[in-house]
mmCIF file of C-alpha atoms and ligand atoms in Angstrom:
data_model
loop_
_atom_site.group_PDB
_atom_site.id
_atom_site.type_symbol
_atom_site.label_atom_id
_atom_site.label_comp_id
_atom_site.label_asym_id
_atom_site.label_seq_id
_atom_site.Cartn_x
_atom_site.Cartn_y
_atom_site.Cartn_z
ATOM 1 C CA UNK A 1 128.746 131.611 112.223
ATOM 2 C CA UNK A 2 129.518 127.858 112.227
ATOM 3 C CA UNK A 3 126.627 125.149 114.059
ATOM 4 C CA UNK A 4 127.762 123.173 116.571
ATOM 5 C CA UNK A 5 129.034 119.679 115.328
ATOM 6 C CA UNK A 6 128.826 115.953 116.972
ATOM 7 C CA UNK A 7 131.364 113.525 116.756
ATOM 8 C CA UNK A 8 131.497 110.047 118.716
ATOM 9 C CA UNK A 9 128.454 111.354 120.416
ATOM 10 C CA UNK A 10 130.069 114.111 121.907
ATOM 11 C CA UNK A 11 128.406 117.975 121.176
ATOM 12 C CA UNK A 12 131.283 120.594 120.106
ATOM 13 C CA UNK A 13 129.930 124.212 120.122
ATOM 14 C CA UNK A 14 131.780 126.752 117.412
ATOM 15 C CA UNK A 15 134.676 127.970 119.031
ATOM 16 C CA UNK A 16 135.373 124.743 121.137
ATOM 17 C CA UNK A 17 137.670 121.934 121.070
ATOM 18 C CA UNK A 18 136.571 118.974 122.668
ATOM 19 C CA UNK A 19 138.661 115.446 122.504
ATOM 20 C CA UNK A 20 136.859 112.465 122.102
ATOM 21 C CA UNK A 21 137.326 108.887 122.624
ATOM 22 C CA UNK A 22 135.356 106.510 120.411
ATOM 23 C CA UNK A 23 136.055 102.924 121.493
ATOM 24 C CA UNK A 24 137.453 100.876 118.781
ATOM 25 C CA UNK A 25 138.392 97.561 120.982
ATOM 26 C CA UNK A 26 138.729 95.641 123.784
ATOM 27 C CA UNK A 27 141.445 93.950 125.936
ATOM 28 C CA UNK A 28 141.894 90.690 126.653
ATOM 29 C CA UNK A 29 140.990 92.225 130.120
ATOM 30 C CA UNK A 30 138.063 93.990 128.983
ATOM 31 C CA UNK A 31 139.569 97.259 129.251
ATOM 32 C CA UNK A 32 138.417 99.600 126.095
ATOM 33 C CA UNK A 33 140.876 100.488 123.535
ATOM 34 C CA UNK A 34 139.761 104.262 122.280
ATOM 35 C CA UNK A 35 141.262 106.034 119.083
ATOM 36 C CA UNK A 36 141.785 109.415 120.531
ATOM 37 C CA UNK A 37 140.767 112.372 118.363
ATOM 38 C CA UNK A 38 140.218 115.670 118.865
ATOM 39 C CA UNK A 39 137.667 117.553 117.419
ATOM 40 C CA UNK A 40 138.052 121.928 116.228
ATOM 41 C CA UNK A 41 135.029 123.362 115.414
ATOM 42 C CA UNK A 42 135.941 126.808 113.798
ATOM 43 C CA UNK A 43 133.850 129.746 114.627
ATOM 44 C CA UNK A 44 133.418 130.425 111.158
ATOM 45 C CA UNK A 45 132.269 128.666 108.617
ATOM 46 C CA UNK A 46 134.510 126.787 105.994
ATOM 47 C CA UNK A 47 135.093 123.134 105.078
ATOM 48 C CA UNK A 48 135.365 120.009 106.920
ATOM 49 C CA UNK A 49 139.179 118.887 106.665
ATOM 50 C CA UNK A 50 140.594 115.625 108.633
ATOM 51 C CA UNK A 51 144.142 114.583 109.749
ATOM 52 C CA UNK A 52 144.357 110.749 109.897
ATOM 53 C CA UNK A 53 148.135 109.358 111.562
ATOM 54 C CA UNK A 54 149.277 105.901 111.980
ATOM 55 C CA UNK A 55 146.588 103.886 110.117
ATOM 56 C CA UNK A 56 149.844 101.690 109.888
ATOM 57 C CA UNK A 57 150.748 101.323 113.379
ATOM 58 C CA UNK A 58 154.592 101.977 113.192
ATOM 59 C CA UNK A 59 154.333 104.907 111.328
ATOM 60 C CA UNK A 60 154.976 107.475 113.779
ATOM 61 C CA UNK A 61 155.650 111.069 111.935
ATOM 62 C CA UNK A 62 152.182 111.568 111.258
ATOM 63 C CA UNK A 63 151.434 111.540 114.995
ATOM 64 C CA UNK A 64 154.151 113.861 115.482
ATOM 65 C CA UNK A 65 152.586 115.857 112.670
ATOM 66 C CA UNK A 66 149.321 116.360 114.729
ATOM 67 C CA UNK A 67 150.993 117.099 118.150
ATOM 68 C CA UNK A 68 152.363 120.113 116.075
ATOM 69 C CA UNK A 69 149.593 121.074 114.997
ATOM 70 C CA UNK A 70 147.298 120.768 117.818
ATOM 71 C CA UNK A 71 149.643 122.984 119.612
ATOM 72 C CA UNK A 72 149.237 125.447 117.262
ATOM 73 C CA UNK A 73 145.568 125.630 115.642
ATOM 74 C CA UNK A 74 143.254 127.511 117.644
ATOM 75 C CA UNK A 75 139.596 127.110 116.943
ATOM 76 C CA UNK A 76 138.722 130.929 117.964
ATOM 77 C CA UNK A 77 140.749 131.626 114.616
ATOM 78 C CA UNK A 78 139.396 128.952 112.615
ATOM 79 C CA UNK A 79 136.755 128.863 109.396
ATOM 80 C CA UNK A 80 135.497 125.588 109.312
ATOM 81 C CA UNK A 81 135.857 122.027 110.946
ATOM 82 C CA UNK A 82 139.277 120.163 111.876
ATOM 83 C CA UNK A 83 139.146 116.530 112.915
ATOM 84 C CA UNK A 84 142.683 115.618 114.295
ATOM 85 C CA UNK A 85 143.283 111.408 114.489
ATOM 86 C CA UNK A 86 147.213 111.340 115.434
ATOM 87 C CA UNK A 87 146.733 107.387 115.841
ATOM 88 C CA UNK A 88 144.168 105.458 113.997
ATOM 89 C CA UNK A 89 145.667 102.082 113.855
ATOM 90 C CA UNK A 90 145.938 102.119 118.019
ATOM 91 C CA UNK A 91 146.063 98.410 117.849
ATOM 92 C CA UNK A 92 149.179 97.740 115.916
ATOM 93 C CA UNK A 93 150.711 100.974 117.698
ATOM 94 C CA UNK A 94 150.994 99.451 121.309
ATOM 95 C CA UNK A 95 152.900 96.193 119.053
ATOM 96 C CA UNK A 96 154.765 98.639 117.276
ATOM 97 C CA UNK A 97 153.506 97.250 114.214
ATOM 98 C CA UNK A 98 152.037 98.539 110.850
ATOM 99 C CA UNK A 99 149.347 95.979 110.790
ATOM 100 C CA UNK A 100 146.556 95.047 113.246
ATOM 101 C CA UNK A 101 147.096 92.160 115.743
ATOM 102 C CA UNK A 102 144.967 90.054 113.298
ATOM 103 C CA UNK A 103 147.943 90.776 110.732
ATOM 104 C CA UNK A 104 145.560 93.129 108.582
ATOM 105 C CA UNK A 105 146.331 95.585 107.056
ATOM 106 C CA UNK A 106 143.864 98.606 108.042
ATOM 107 C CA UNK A 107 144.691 100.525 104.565
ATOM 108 C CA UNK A 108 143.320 97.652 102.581
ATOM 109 C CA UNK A 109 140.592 97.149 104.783
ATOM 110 C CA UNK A 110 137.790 100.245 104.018
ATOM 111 C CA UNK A 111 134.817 100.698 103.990
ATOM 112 C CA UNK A 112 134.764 98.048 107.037
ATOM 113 C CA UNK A 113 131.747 97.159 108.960
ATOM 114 C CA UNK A 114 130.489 96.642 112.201
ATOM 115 C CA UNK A 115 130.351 93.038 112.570
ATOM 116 C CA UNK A 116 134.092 92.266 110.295
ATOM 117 C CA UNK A 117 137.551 92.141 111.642
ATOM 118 C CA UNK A 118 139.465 93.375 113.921
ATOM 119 C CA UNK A 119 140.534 96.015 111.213
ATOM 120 C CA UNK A 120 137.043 96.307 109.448
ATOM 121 C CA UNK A 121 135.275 97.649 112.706
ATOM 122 C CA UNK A 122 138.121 100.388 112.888
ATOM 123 C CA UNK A 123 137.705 101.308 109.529
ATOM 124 C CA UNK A 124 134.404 101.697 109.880
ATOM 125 C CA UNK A 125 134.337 103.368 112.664
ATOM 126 C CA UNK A 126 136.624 106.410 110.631
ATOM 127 C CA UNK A 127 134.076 106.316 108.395
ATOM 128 C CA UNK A 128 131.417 106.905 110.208
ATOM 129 C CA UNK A 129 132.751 109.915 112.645
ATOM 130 C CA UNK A 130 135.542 111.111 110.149
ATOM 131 C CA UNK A 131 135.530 110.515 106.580
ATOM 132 C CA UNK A 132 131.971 110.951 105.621
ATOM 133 C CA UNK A 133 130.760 114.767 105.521
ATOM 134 C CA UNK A 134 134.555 115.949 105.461
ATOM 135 C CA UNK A 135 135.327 117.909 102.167
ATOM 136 C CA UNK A 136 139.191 116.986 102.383
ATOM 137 C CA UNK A 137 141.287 114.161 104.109
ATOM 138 C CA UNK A 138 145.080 114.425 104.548
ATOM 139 C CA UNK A 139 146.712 111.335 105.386
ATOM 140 C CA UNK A 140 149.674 110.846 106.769
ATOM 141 C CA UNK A 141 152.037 107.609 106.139
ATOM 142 C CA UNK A 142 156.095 106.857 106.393
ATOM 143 C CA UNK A 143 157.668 104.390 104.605
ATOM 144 C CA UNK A 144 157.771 100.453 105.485
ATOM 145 C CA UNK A 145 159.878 99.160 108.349
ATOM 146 C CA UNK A 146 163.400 99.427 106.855
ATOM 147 C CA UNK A 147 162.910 102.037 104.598
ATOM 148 C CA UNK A 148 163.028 105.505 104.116
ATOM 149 C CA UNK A 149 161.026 107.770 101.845
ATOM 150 C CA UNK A 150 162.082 111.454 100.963
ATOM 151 C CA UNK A 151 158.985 113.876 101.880
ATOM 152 C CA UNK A 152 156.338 113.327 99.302
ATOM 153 C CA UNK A 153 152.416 113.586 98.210
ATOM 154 C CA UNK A 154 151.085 110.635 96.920
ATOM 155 C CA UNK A 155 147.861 111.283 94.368
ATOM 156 C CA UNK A 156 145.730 110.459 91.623
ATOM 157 C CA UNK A 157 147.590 113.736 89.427
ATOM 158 C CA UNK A 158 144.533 113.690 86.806
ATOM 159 C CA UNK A 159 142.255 114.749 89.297
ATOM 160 C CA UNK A 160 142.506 118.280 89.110
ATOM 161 C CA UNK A 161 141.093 119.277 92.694
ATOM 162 C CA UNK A 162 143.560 116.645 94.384
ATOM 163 C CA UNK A 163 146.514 118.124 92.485
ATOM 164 C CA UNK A 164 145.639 121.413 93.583
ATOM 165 C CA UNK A 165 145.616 121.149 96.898
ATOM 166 C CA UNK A 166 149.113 118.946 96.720
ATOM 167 C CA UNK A 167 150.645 121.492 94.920
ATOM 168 C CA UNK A 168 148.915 123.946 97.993
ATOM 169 C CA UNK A 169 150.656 121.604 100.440
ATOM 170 C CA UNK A 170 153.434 122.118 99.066
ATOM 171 C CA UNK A 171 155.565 118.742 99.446
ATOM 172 C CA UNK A 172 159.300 119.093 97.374
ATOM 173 C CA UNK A 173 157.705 115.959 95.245
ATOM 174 C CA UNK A 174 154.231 114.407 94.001
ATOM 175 C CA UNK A 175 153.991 111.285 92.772
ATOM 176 C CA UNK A 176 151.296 110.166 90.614
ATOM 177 C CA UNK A 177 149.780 106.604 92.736
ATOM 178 C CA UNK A 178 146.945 105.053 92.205
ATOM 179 C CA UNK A 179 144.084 104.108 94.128
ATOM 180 C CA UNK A 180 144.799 100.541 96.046
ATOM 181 C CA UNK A 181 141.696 98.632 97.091
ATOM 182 C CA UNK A 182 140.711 98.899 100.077
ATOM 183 C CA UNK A 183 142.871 102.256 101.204
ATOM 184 C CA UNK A 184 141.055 105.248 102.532
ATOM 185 C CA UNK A 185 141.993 107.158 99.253
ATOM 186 C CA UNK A 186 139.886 104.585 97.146
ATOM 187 C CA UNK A 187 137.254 104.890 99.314
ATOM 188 C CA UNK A 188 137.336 108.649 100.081
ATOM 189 C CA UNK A 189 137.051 108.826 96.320
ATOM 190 C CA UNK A 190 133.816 106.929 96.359
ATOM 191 C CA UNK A 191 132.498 109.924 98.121
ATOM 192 C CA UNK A 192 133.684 112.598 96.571
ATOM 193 C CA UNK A 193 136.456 113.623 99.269
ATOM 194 C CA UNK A 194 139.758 114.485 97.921
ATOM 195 C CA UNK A 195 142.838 112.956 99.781
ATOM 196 C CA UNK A 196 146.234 113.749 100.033
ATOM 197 C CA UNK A 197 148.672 110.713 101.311
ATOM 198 C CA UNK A 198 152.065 112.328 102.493
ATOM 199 C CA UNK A 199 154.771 110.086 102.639
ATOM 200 C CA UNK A 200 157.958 111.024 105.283
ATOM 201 C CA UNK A 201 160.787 109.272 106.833
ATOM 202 C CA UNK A 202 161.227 105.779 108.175
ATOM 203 C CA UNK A 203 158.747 103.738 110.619
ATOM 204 C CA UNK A 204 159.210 103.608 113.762
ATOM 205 C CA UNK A 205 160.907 106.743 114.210
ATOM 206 C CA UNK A 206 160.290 110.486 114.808
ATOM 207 C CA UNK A 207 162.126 112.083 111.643
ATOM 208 C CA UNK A 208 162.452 115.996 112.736
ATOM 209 C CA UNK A 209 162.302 117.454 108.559
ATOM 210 C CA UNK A 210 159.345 114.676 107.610
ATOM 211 C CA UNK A 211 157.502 115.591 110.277
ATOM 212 C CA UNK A 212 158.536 119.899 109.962
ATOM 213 C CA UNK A 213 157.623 119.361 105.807
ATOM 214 C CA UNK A 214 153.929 117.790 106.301
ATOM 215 C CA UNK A 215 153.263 120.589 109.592
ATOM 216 C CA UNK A 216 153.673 123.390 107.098
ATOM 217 C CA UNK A 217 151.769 121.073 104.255
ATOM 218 C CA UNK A 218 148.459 120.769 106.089
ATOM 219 C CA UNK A 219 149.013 124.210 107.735
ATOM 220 C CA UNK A 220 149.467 126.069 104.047
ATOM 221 C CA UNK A 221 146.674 123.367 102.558
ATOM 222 C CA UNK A 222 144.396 124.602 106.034
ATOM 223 C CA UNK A 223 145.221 128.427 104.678
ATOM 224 C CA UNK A 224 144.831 127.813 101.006
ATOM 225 C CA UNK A 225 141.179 126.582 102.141
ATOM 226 C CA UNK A 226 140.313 129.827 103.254
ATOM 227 C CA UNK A 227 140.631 128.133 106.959
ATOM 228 C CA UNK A 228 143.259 130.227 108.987
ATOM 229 C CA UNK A 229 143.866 133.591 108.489
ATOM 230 C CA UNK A 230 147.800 132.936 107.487
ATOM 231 C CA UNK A 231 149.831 130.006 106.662
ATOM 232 C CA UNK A 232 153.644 129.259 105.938
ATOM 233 C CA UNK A 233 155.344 130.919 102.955
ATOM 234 C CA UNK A 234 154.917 128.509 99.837
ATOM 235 C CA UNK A 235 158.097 126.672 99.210
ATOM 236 C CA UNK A 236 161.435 127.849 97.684
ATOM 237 C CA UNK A 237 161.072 125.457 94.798
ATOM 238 C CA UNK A 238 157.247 124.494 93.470
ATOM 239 C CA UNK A 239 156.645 120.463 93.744
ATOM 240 C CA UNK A 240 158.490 118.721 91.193
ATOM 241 C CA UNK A 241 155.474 116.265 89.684
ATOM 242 C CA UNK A 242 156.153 112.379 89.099
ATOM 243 C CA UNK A 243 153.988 110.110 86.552
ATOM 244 C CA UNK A 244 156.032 107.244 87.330
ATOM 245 C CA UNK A 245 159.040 105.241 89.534
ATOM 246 C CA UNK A 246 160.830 102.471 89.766
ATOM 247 C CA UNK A 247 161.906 100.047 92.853
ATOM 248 C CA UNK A 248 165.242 99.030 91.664
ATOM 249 C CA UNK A 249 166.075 96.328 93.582
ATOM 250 C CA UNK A 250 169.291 94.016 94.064
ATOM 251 C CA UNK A 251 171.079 91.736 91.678
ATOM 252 C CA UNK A 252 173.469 89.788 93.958
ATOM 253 C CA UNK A 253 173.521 89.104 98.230
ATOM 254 C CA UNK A 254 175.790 90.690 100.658
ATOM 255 C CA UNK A 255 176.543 94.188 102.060
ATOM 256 C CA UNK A 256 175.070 97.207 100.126
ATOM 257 C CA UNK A 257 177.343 100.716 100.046
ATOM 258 C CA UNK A 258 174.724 103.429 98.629
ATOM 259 C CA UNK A 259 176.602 106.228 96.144
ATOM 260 C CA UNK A 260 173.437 108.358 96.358
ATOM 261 C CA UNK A 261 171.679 109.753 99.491
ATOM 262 C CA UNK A 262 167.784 110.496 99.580
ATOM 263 C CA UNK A 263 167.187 113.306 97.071
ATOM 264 C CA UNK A 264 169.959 113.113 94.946
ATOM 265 C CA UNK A 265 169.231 113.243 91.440
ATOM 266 C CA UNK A 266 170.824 110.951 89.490
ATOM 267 C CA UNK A 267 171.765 110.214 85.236
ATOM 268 C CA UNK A 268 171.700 107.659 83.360
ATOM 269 C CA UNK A 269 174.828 105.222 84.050
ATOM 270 C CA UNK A 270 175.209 106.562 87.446
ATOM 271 C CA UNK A 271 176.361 104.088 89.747
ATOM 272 C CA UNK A 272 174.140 104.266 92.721
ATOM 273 C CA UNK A 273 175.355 100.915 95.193
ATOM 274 C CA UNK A 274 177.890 98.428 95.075
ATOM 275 C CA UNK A 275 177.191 95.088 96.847
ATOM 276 C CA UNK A 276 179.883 93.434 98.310
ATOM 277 C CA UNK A 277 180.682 90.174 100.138
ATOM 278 C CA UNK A 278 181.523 89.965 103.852
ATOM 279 C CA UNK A 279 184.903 89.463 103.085
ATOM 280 C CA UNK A 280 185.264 92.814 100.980
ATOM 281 C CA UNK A 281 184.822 91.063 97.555
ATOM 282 C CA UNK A 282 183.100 93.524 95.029
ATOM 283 C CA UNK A 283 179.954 91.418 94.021
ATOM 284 C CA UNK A 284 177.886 93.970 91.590
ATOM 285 C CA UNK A 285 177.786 98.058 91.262
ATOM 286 C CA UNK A 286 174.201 99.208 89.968
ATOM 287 C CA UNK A 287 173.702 101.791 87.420
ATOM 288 C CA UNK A 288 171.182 104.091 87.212
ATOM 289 C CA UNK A 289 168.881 103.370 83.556
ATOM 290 C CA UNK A 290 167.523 106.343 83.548
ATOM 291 C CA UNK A 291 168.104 109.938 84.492
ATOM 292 C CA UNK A 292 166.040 110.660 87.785
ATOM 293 C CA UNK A 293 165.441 111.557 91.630
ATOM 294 C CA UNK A 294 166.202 108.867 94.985
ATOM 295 C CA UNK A 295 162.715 109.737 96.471
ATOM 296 C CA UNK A 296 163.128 106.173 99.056
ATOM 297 C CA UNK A 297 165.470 103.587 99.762
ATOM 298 C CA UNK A 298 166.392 100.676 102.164
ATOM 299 C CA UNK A 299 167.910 101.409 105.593
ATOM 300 C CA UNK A 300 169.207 98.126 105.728
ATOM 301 C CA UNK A 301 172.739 97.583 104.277
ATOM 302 C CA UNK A 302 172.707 93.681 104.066
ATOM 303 C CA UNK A 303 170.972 92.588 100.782
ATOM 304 C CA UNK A 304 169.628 89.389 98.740
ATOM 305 C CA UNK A 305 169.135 89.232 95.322
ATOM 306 C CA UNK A 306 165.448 90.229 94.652
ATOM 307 C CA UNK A 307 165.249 93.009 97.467
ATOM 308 C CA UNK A 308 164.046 96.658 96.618
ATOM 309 C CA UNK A 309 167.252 98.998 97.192
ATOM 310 C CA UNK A 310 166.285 102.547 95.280
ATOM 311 C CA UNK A 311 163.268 104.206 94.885
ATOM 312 C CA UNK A 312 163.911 106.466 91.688
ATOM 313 C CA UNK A 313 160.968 109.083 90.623
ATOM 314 C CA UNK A 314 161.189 110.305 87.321
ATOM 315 C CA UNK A 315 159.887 113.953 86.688
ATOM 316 C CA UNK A 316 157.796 114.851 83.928
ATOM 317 C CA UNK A 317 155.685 112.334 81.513
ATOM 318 C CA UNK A 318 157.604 108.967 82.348
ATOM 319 C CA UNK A 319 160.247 106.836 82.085
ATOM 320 C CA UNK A 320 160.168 106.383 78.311
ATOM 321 C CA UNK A 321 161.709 103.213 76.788
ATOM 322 C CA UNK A 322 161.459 101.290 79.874
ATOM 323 C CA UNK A 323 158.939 98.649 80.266
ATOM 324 C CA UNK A 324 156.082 98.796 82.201
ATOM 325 C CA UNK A 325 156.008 96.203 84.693
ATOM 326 C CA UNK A 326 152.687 95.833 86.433
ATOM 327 C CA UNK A 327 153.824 93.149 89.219
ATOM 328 C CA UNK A 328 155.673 96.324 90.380
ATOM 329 C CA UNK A 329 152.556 97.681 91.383
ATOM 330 C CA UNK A 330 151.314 95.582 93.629
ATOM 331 C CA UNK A 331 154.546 94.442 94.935
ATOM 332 C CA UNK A 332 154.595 98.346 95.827
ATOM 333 C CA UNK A 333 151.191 98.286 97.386
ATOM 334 C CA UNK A 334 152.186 94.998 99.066
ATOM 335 C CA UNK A 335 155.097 94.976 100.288
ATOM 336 C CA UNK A 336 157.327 98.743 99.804
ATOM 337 C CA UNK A 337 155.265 101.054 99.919
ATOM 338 C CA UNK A 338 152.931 101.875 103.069
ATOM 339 C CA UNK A 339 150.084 104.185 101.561
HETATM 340 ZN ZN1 LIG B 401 151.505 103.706 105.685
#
């Protein structure tokens, strides 16, 4: 038999759901802002496993993610504790934004603390009522306004328990990332909580097979946890693992025509866009250097030179021959990539 549990101050007996409502803001009008989460304690006993959403504010699947999954869970038939957070970033949410009003960013902003930012106090407050105590985190992220990102796991692949339970989830890809300062993975780390950042879809959107692939992930990672009695069948094809990627981005302005959709695989020499001039002038066609898989793109067909067009993951040890560019990192953490 499971103990009862508190969260936000708020008593939640085994067998019980209770929402809670743990303020994170105020209004100019001094109306509260709360982060809405709701709280399943299991009847049994079994880990404690969170859902985080929209810690960027625009990226909507995730919430989708944990309407589906709210609708389905049950804590009469559940081992262990589920904390649901379908929007954490509430702030940049209502400005259909990915970063707070301040123009933080919330994922580079943990631990937090009471008395920091607008960002830092919401961080903290996760921490406090979410993160610590939990045994597992799944996080759930789209990619930057603009983009797209085929469905994906995002984690540190030499950490053996992470890896398992990403390969549990069950995502068609996992990409080896690591751990940007400041993110909820870094810090999760810290304290020994493994966390899974799925990546699905566009901002500002509801994409119907990002948000269908990360319901059955957490649903089979939920099962493989011993949590629920059954979970979705495993997939078709087992995750196909990435060490490394490349943004490859545009060598001349004007109007990009992809030759590859999300999730083609390409080869080496492949021409994958062709950038032409307003008035139909062929400006440059990009080959592919290296035999690999589109796992995100842009979504917007006008270009400059300079501006990330392709995502390409390349399965299996690397991308061999091609040099290692470190500015790509953080231009990824910065700029392309949300998690
Ligand atoms: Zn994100």
């Amino acid at each position: 038999m499971n103990e009862p549990i508190t969260v936000a101050g708020v008593a939640v007996a085994p067998g019980e759901r209770r929402d809670v409502t743990p303020v994170a803001s105020e209004s100019y009008t001094g109306d509260r802002t709360t982060i809405p989460m709701a709280v399943l304690n299991g009847i049994g006993d079994g880990p404690r496993v969170f859902v985080t959403a929209a810690i960027h504010g625009d990226e909507l699947n995730g919430i989708g993610v944990c309407r589906e999954l709210l609708g389905r869970l049950d804590p009469s038939q559940l081992s262990g504790i589920l904390i649901v957070v379908p929007i954490v970033n509430v702030l940049g949410a209502q400005i259909h934004s990915r970063y707070l009003p301040d123009r933080r960013d919330l994922n580079r902003t943990f631990p937090g603390s009471h008395g920091g930012s607008m960002a830092a106090r919401i961080a903290k407050l996760l921490m406090e009522e979410v993160v610590t105590g939990s045994d597992v985190g799944i996080d759930l992220h789209t990619a930057a306004n603009r983009r797209t990102n085929v469905p994906q796991m995002r984690v540190r692949t030499e950490d053996e328990r992470t890896m398992e339970l990403a390969i549990a989830f069950g995502a068609p890809y996992v990409l080896d990332a690591s751990l940007r300062p400041g993110s909820l993975r870094e810090i999760a780390v810290d304290l020994d909580v493994p966390v899974l950042t799925y990546e699905g879809g566009e901002a500002l959107r509801f994409d119907d097979r990002a948000i269908a692939t990360a319901t059955d992930g957490v649903l089979r990672t939920l099962h493989y946890l011993g949590m629920i009695p059954s979970g979705p069948p495993p997939p078709q094809e087992p995750p196909i693992v990435m060490h490394e990627s490349r943004w490859l981005r545009a060598e001349r302005g004007g109007i990009v025509d992809l030759h590859v959709g999300m999730g083609d695989r390409v080869e080496e020499g492949q021409p994958l866009w062709t950038t032409t001039s307003p008035l139909g002038a062929e400006r440059a066609t990009m080959e592919s250097p290296h035999d690999g898989i589109v796992i995100g793109g842009t979504t917007l067909p006008l270009v400059s030179p300079g501006e990330a067009i392709l995502h390409i993951g390349i399965p299996g040890e690397g991308w061999a021959g091609y040099e290692d560019d470190p500015s790509a990192e953080e231009d990824d953490a910065e700029d392309l990539e949300p998690t």
